[in-house]
PDB file of C-alpha atoms in Angstrom:
ATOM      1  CA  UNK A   1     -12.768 -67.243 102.776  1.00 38.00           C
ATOM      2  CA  UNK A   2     -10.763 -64.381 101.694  1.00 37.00           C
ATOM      3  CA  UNK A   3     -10.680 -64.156  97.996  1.00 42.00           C
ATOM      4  CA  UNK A   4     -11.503 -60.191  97.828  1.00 42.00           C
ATOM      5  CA  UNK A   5     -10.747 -57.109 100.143  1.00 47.00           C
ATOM      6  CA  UNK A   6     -12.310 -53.674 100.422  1.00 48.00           C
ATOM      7  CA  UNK A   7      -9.680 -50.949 100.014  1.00 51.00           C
ATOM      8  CA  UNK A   8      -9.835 -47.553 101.476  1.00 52.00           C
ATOM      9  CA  UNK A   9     -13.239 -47.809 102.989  1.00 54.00           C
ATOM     10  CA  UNK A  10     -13.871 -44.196 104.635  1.00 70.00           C
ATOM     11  CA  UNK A  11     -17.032 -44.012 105.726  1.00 80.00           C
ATOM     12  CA  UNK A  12     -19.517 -46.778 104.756  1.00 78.00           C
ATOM     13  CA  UNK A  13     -22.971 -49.028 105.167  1.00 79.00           C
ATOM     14  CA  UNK A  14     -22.561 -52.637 104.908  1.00 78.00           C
ATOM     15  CA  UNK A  15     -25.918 -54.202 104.659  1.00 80.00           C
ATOM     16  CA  UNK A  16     -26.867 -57.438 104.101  1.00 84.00           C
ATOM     17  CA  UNK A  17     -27.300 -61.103 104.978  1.00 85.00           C
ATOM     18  CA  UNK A  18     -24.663 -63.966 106.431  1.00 84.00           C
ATOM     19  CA  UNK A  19     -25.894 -67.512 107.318  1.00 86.00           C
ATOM     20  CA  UNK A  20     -24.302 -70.646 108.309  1.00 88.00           C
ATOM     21  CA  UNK A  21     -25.595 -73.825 109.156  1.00 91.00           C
ATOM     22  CA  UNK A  22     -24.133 -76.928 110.631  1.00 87.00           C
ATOM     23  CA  UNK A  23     -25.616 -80.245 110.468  1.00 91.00           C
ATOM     24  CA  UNK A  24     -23.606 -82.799 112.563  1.00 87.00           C
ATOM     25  CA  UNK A  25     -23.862 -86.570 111.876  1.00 87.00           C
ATOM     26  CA  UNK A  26     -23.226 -88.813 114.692  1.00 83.00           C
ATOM     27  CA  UNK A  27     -20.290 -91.087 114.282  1.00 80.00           C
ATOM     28  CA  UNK A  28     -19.206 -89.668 111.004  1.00 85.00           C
ATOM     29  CA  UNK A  29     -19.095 -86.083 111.073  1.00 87.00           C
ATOM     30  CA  UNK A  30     -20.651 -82.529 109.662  1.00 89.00           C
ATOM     31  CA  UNK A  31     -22.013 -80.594 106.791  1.00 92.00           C
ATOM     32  CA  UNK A  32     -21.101 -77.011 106.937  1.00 91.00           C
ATOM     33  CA  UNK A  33     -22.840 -74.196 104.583  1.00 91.00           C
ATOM     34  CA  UNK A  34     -22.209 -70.802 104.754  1.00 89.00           C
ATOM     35  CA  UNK A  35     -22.736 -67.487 102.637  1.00 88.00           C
ATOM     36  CA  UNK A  36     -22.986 -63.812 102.961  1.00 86.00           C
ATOM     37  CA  UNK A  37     -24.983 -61.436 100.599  1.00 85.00           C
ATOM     38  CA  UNK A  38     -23.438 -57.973 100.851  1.00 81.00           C
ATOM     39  CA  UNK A  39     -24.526 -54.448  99.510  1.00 79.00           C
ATOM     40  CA  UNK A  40     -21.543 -51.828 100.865  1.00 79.00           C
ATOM     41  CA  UNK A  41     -22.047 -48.807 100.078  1.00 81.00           C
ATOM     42  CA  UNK A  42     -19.327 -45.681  99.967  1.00 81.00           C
ATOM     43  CA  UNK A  43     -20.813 -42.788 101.957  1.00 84.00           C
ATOM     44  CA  UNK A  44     -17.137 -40.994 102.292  1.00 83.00           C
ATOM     45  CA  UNK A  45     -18.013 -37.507 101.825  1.00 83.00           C
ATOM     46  CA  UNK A  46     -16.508 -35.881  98.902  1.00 83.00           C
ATOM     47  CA  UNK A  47     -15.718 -39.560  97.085  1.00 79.00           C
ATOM     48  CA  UNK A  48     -15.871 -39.698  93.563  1.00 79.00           C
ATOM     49  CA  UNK A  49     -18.158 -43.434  94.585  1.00 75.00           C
ATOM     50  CA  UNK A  50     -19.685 -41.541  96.758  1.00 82.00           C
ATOM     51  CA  UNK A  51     -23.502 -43.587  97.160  1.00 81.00           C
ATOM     52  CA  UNK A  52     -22.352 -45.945  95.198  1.00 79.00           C
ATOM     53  CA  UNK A  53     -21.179 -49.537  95.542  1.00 77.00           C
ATOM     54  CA  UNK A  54     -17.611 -50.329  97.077  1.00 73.00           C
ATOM     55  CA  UNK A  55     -15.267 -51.987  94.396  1.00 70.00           C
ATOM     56  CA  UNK A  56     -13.301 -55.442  95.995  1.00 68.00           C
ATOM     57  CA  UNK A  57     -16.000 -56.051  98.227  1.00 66.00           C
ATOM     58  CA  UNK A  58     -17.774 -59.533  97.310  1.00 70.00           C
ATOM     59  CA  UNK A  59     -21.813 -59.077  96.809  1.00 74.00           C
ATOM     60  CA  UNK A  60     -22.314 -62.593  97.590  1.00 81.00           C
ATOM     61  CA  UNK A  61     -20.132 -65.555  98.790  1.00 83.00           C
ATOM     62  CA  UNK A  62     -19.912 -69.089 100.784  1.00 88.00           C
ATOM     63  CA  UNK A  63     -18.886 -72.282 100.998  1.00 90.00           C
ATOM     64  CA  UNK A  64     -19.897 -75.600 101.546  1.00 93.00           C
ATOM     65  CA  UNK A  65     -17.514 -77.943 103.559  1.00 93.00           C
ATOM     66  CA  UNK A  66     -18.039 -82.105 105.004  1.00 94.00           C
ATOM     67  CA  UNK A  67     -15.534 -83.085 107.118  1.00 92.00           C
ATOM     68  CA  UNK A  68     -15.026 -86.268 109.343  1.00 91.00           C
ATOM     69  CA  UNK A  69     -14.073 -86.268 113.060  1.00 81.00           C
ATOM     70  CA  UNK A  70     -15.747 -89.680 114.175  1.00 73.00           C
ATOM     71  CA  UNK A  71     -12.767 -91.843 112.631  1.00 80.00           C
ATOM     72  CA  UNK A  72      -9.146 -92.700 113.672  1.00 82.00           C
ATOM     73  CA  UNK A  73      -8.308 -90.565 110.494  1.00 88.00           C
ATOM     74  CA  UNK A  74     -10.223 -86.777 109.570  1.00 91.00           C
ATOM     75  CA  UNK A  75     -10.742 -85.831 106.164  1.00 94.00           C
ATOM     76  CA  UNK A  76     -12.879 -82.725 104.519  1.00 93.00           C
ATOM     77  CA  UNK A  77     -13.628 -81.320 101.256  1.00 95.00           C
ATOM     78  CA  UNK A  78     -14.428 -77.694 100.371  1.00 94.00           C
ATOM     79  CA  UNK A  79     -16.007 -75.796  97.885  1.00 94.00           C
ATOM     80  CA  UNK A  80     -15.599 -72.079  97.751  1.00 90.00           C
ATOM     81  CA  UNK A  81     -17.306 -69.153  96.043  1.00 87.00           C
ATOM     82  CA  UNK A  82     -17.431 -65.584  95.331  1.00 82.00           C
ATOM     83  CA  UNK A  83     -18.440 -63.081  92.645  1.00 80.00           C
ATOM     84  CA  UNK A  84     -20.174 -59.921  91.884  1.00 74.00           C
ATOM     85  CA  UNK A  85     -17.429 -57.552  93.573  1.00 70.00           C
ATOM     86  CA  UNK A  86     -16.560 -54.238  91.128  1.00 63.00           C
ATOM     87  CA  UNK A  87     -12.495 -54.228  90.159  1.00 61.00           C
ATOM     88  CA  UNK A  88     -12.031 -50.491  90.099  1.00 61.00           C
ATOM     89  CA  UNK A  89     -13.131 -47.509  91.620  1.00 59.00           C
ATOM     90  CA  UNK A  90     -13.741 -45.481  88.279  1.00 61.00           C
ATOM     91  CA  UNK A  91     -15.884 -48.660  87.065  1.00 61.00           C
ATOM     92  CA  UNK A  92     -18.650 -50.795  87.219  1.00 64.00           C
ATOM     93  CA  UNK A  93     -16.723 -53.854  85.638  1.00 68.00           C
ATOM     94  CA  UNK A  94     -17.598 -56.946  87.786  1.00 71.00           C
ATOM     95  CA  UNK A  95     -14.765 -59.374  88.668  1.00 69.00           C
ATOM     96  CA  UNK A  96     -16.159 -62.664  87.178  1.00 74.00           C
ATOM     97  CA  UNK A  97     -17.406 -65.635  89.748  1.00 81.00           C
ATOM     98  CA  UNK A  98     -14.777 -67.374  91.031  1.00 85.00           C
ATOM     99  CA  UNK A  99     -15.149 -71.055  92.344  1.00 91.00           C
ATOM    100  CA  UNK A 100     -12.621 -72.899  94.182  1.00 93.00           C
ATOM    101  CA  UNK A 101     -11.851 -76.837  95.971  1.00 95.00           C
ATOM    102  CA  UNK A 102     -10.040 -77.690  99.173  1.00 95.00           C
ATOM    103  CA  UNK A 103      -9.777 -81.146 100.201  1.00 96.00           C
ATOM    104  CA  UNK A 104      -7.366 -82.439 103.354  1.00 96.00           C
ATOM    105  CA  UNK A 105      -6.257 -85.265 105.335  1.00 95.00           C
ATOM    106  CA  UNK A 106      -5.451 -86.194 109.140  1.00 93.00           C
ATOM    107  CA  UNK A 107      -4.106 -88.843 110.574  1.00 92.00           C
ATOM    108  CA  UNK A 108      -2.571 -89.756 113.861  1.00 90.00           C
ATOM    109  CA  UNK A 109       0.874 -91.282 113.948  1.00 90.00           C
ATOM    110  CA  UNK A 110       1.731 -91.575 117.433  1.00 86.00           C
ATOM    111  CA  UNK A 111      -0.762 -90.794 120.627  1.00 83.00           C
ATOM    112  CA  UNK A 112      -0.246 -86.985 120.643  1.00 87.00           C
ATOM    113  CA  UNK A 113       1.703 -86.897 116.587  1.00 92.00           C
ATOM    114  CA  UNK A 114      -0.982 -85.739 113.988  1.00 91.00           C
ATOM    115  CA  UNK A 115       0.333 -85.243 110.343  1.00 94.00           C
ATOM    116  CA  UNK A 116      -2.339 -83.718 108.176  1.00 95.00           C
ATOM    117  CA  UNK A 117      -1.919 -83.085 103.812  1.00 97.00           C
ATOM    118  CA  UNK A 118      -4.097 -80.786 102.324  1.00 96.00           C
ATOM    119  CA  UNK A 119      -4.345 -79.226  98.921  1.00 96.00           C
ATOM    120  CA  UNK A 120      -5.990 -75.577  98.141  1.00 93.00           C
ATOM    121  CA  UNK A 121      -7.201 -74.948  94.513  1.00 94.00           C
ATOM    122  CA  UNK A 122      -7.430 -78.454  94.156  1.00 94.00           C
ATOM    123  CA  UNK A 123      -8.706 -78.300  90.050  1.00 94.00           C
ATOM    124  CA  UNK A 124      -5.649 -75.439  89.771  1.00 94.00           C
ATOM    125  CA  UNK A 125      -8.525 -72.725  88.500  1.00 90.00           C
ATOM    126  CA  UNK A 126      -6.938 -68.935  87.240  1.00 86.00           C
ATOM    127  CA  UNK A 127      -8.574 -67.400  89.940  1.00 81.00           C
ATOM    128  CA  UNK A 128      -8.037 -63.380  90.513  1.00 74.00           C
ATOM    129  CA  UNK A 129      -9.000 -60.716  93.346  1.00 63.00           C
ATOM    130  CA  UNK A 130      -7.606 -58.064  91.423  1.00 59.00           C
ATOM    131  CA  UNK A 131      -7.946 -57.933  87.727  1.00 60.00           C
ATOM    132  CA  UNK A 132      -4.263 -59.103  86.391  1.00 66.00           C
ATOM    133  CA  UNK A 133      -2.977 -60.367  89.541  1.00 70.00           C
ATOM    134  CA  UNK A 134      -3.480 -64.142  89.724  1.00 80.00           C
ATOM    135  CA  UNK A 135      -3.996 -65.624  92.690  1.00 80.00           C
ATOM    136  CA  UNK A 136      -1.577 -69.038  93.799  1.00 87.00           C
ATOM    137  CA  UNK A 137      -2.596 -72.292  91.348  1.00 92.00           C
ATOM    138  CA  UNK A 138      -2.810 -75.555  93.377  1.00 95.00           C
ATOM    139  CA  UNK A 139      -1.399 -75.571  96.483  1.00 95.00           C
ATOM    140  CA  UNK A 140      -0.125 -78.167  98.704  1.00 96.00           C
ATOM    141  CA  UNK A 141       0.317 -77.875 102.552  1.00 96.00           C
ATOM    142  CA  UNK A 142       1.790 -80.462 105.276  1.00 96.00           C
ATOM    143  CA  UNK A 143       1.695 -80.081 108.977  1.00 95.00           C
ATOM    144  CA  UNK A 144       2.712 -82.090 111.380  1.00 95.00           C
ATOM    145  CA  UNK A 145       1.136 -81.548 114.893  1.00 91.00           C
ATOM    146  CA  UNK A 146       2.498 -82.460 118.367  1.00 92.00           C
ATOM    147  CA  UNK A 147       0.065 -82.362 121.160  1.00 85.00           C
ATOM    148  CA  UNK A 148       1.794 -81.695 124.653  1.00 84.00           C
TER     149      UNK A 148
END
């Protein structure tokens, strides 16, 4: 996931908390959930933030993915989600929280001739990591994948 970025960090202290946790299913396939709770802090010396909290930087975010890899075909769906990040330096506006679905599809033509689908922002939501910059709407992706 990489909905928001830091900019100009200088000096700083991340703390905070990431988890993930994989549950595999035999013969079908896995559960994935991950998220991150974040408190960065600018400590750049002479910083008009100084001691305060670093704007574009998520406070919390995750996902939750189940995908297949037991069948002839592999399939997964996504959701996404991050919010509580500030939008400017000179502000304590909060970008609002942002939600997004992946899904995608695999399947092998030949022995070693994979061609996969997959769709990003699959409910086309007005998503934004900087306040009046929108982020692509749906998006559709196509690979095909030769295994030597």
């Amino acid at each position: 996931m990489n909905w928001v970025k830091a900019i100009n960090l200088g000096e700083a202290e991340i703390q905070g908390v990431d988890l993930k946790t994989l549950l595999r299913f035999r013969g079908i396939g896995f559960f994935t959930a991950q998220g991150e709770i974040l408190r960065p802090i600018d400590l750049t010396p002479n910083s008009s933030r100084y001691n305060s909290l670093i704007p574009g930087k998520p406070r919390y975010s995750g996902l939750f993915k189940i995908q297949t890899d037991d069948f002839p075909w592999n399939a997964f769906l996504q959701y996404r989600f991050a919010g509580g990040a500030l939008l400017y330096s000179d502000s304590e506006e909060e970008l609002s929280f942002q939600e997004c679905i992946d899904a995608g599809i695999s399947l092998p033509i030949y022995q070693s001739l994979v061609f996969s689908l997959g769709v990003q922002n699959l409910l086309d939501k007005n998503l934004e990591d900087v306040a009046g910059y929108p982020l692509p709407g749906r998006t559709f992706s196509s690979e095909l994948k030769l295994k030597i």
